[in-house]
Coordinates of C-alpha atoms in Angstrom, one line a residue:
M1 CA -23.2 -8.0 6.8
T2 CA -23.2 -9.5 3.4
H3 CA -25.1 -12.7 2.4
E4 CA -21.9 -14.8 2.6
E5 CA -21.0 -13.4 6.0
L6 CA -24.5 -14.2 7.3
R7 CA -24.4 -17.7 5.7
E8 CA -21.1 -18.4 7.5
L9 CA -23.0 -17.8 10.8
T10 CA -25.8 -20.3 10.2
G11 CA -23.9 -23.2 11.8
S12 CA -23.1 -21.1 14.9
Y13 CA -26.8 -20.0 14.9
A14 CA -28.0 -23.6 15.0
L15 CA -25.7 -24.2 17.9
G16 CA -26.8 -21.1 19.8
A17 CA -23.2 -19.8 19.7
L18 CA -23.9 -16.2 18.5
T19 CA -24.1 -12.9 20.3
R20 CA -27.4 -11.2 20.6
D21 CA -26.7 -8.7 17.8
E22 CA -25.4 -11.5 15.5
R23 CA -28.5 -13.6 16.3
R24 CA -30.8 -10.8 15.4
S25 CA -28.9 -10.2 12.1
V26 CA -29.1 -13.8 11.2
E27 CA -32.8 -14.1 12.0
A28 CA -33.6 -11.0 10.0
H29 CA -31.7 -12.6 7.1
L30 CA -33.4 -16.0 7.5
A31 CA -36.8 -14.3 7.1
E32 CA -35.8 -13.2 3.6
C33 CA -33.4 -15.9 2.4
D34 CA -34.9 -19.4 1.6
A35 CA -31.5 -21.0 1.0
C36 CA -30.1 -20.0 4.4
S37 CA -33.4 -20.9 6.1
A38 CA -33.2 -24.4 4.5
E39 CA -29.6 -24.8 5.7
V40 CA -30.6 -23.9 9.3
R41 CA -33.5 -26.3 9.2
A42 CA -31.2 -29.1 8.1
L43 CA -28.7 -28.3 10.9
M44 CA -31.2 -28.0 13.7
P45 CA -31.8 -31.7 14.3
V46 CA -28.1 -32.4 14.2
A47 CA -27.4 -29.6 16.6
D48 CA -30.1 -30.9 18.9
A49 CA -28.4 -34.3 18.8
L50 CA -25.2 -32.8 20.2
G51 CA -26.7 -32.7 23.7
R52 CA -27.5 -36.4 23.5
I53 CA -24.1 -37.7 22.3
V54 CA -22.7 -38.0 25.8
P55 CA -24.5 -40.9 27.7
Q56 CA -26.8 -39.7 30.4
Q57 CA -26.4 -40.9 33.9
D58 CA -29.0 -41.3 36.7
P59 CA -28.1 -39.3 39.8
P60 CA -27.5 -41.2 43.0
A61 CA -30.8 -42.0 44.8
A62 CA -29.8 -40.0 47.9
L63 CA -28.9 -36.9 45.9
K64 CA -32.1 -37.2 43.8
R65 CA -34.2 -37.4 47.0
R66 CA -32.5 -34.3 48.6
V67 CA -33.0 -32.2 45.5
L68 CA -36.7 -33.2 45.1
D69 CA -37.4 -32.8 48.8
S70 CA -36.0 -29.3 48.6
V71 CA -38.4 -28.5 45.8
Y72 CA -41.6 -30.4 47.0
G73 CA -41.0 -30.6 50.7
A74 CA -39.6 -33.5 52.7
G75 CA -41.9 -36.5 53.0
Q76 CA -44.3 -35.4 50.2
R77 CA -45.6 -37.8 47.6
L78 CA -43.9 -36.9 44.3
P79 CA -45.6 -36.9 41.0
S80 CA -45.3 -40.3 39.4
V81 CA -43.1 -39.0 36.6
Y82 CA -40.3 -38.5 39.2
D83 CA -40.5 -42.1 40.3
R84 CA -39.6 -43.4 36.9
P85 CA -36.0 -44.2 36.1
V86 CA -34.3 -41.6 34.0
A87 CA -33.3 -44.2 31.5
A88 CA -37.0 -45.0 30.9
K89 CA -37.6 -41.4 29.7
R90 CA -34.7 -41.3 27.3
M91 CA -35.3 -41.4 23.6
G92 CA -34.0 -44.3 21.7
A93 CA -30.3 -44.5 21.1
W94 CA -29.0 -42.2 18.3
P95 CA -27.4 -43.9 15.3
A96 CA -23.7 -43.7 15.2
W97 CA -23.8 -41.9 11.8
L98 CA -25.9 -39.1 13.4
A99 CA -23.6 -38.7 16.3
A100 CA -20.7 -38.5 14.0
A101 CA -22.5 -36.0 11.8
A102 CA -23.3 -33.9 14.8
A103 CA -19.7 -33.9 15.9
A104 CA -18.6 -32.9 12.4
V105 CA -21.1 -30.1 12.3
A106 CA -19.9 -28.9 15.7
A107 CA -16.3 -28.9 14.5
V108 CA -17.2 -27.0 11.3
A109 CA -19.3 -24.5 13.2
L110 CA -16.6 -23.9 15.7
G111 CA -14.0 -23.4 12.9
V112 CA -16.3 -21.0 11.1
Y113 CA -16.9 -19.1 14.3
V114 CA -13.2 -18.8 15.0
Q115 CA -12.6 -17.5 11.4
V116 CA -15.4 -15.0 11.9
L117 CA -13.8 -13.8 15.1
Q118 CA -10.4 -13.5 13.4
D119 CA -11.9 -11.5 10.5
R120 CA -13.5 -9.3 13.0
I121 CA -10.2 -8.7 14.8
V122 CA -8.6 -7.8 11.4
R123 CA -11.5 -5.3 10.8
L124 CA -11.1 -3.8 14.3
E125 CA -7.4 -3.4 13.8
E126 CA -7.9 -1.7 10.5
G127 CA -10.5 0.5 12.1
L128 CA -8.0 1.4 14.8
R129 CA -5.3 2.3 12.2
Q130 CA -7.8 4.5 10.4
A131 CA -8.9 6.1 13.6
E132 CA -5.2 6.8 14.5
A133 CA -4.6 8.2 11.0
R134 CA -7.7 10.5 11.4
A135 CA -6.5 11.6 14.8
A136 CA -3.0 12.4 13.4
S137 CA -4.7 14.3 10.5
T138 CA -6.9 16.2 12.9
G139 CA -3.9 17.1 15.0
T140 CA -2.1 18.4 12.0
A141 CA -5.2 20.5 11.0
L142 CA -5.4 21.9 14.6
V143 CA -1.7 22.9 14.5
A144 CA -2.3 24.6 11.1
A145 CA -5.4 26.4 12.4
R146 CA -3.6 27.5 15.5
E147 CA -0.7 28.9 13.4
T148 CA -3.2 30.7 11.1
A149 CA -5.0 32.2 14.2
N150 CA -1.7 33.3 15.7
E151 CA -0.6 35.0 12.4
A152 CA -4.0 36.8 12.2
Q153 CA -3.6 38.1 15.7
M154 CA -0.1 39.3 15.0
R155 CA -1.3 41.1 11.9
V156 CA -4.0 42.9 13.8
A157 CA -1.4 43.9 16.4
I158 CA 1.0 45.3 13.8
L159 CA -1.7 47.2 12.0
S160 CA -3.0 48.7 15.3
A161 CA 0.5 49.5 16.7
P162 CA 1.0 53.3 17.4
D163 CA 4.5 53.2 15.8
V164 CA 3.5 51.4 12.6
A165 CA 5.1 52.5 9.3
R166 CA 3.9 51.6 5.8
V167 CA 6.1 50.7 2.9
D168 CA 4.7 50.5 -0.6
L169 CA 7.0 48.6 -3.0
T170 CA 6.9 48.8 -6.8
G171 CA 8.0 46.3 -9.4
Q172 CA 11.4 46.7 -11.0
T173 CA 12.7 45.8 -14.5
P174 CA 12.5 42.0 -14.0
A175 CA 8.8 42.3 -12.7
P176 CA 7.3 45.6 -13.7
R177 CA 3.7 44.5 -12.8
A178 CA 4.6 43.3 -9.4
S179 CA 3.7 45.3 -6.3
A180 CA 3.8 44.9 -2.5
R181 CA 3.0 46.6 0.7
A182 CA 4.6 46.2 4.1
Y183 CA 3.7 47.4 7.6
W184 CA 6.5 47.6 10.2
S185 CA 6.3 48.2 13.9
R186 CA 9.4 48.0 16.1
S187 CA 7.3 46.7 19.0
R188 CA 5.0 44.3 17.0
G189 CA 6.9 43.1 13.9
L190 CA 6.5 43.1 10.1
M191 CA 3.6 42.2 7.8
F192 CA 4.3 41.9 4.1
T193 CA 2.1 41.0 1.1
A194 CA 3.0 40.9 -2.6
S195 CA 1.2 40.2 -5.9
D196 CA 2.1 39.5 -9.5
L197 CA 5.5 38.1 -8.7
P198 CA 6.9 36.0 -11.6
P199 CA 7.2 32.2 -11.1
L200 CA 10.5 31.2 -9.4
P201 CA 13.1 29.4 -11.5
A202 CA 14.3 26.1 -10.2
G203 CA 16.7 26.4 -7.2
K204 CA 15.7 30.1 -6.5
V205 CA 13.7 31.9 -3.9
Y206 CA 12.6 35.5 -3.3
Q207 CA 14.1 37.1 -0.2
L208 CA 12.7 40.2 1.6
W209 CA 15.2 42.7 3.0
V210 CA 14.8 45.5 5.5
V211 CA 17.3 48.1 4.4
T212 CA 18.8 50.2 7.2
A213 CA 21.5 52.8 7.1
E214 CA 23.9 50.2 8.3
A215 CA 23.1 47.2 6.1
P216 CA 20.3 45.2 4.6
V217 CA 18.8 42.7 7.1
S218 CA 17.0 39.6 5.9
A219 CA 13.3 39.5 7.0
G220 CA 12.5 36.1 5.4
L221 CA 12.0 34.0 2.3
L222 CA 9.0 34.2 -0.1
R223 CA 7.6 31.5 -2.4
P224 CA 4.6 32.9 -4.4
D225 CA 1.6 30.8 -5.2
P226 CA 0.6 30.0 -8.8
G227 CA -1.1 33.4 -8.9
G228 CA 2.1 35.3 -8.0
R229 CA 0.9 36.1 -4.4
A230 CA 3.1 35.9 -1.4
S231 CA 2.9 37.0 2.2
L232 CA 5.0 37.0 5.3
T233 CA 4.4 38.0 9.0
V234 CA 7.4 37.9 11.3
E235 CA 8.8 39.4 14.4
T236 CA 11.7 41.8 14.0
P237 CA 14.5 42.5 16.5
Q238 CA 13.7 45.3 18.9
D239 CA 17.1 46.8 18.3
L240 CA 16.7 46.9 14.5
A241 CA 17.8 50.2 13.0
T242 CA 15.1 52.3 11.5
P243 CA 14.5 51.1 7.9
V244 CA 15.2 53.5 5.1
A245 CA 13.9 51.1 2.4
M246 CA 12.6 47.5 1.8
A247 CA 13.4 45.3 -1.2
V248 CA 12.8 41.9 -2.6
T249 CA 15.6 40.1 -4.5
I250 CA 15.8 36.7 -6.1
E251 CA 18.4 34.5 -4.5
P252 CA 19.6 30.8 -4.3
A253 CA 17.2 28.5 -2.5
G254 CA 17.7 28.7 1.2
G255 CA 18.5 32.5 1.1
V256 CA 21.8 34.4 1.6
P257 CA 23.1 36.6 4.4
A258 CA 23.4 39.6 2.1
P259 CA 21.6 40.4 -1.2
T260 CA 23.3 39.2 -4.4
G261 CA 20.5 38.9 -7.0
E262 CA 18.4 41.2 -9.0
K263 CA 15.9 43.5 -7.3
Y264 CA 12.2 42.7 -8.1
L265 CA 10.6 45.1 -5.6
I266 CA 11.8 48.3 -3.9
G267 CA 10.0 50.8 -1.6
T268 CA 10.6 53.4 1.1
P269 CA 8.6 53.9 4.4
T270 CA 5.8 56.4 4.9
H271 CA 4.4 57.2 8.4

């Protein structure tokens, strides 16, 4: 805790109203801070006076005798100090100003302690919100990690499939430096990676097509990273006709059911 936070606890410390950990923190601070030590020394006599504000009452004689008999044994002579009236052992009456000051200190200390508790609740609530945010972030990271692991497993399955076919795609006029490679298995799916694709214009997306003798079939959308790299791993229909080629075109954002844009990559299968 800071110096100001510890100083706010000095009144509660003088009243003995702190938890064990708070008391230890304050006592460690008092050993180093002369100002707070002086404040506690000034509060101690007033705090001690709080217990004397309420007038003391002598217990009934019969009750007093029963309590003392239970301690010393019935019929035993009690030490002389127990035969004196309680009133004779009291200290002199406390001045009215000291009683008022003690009451004021008690009120202030209680107010400070309540404020400290309220601040603590605020900090705990903030800590709870941060913990919930971390938990949500951790959950998102776990989902992403699980998706990455699943994709890696799928790629291994495609590459090791007995019916896998490779397709090497070369860049066309709009992207002569671009290249790509695809692996397709009817039983396992399609894995595709591309490099050196040009940046996409606003409102556009690359679309991968599996070209069959019947018609081109969309395999998915590609958005390259700043280095021009893009990848895609997807399942393909079991009844998909055998591909005769694969191509990448540029299309409106969201993709289209049939190719309309320029071809950026084209390739044919090899087994």
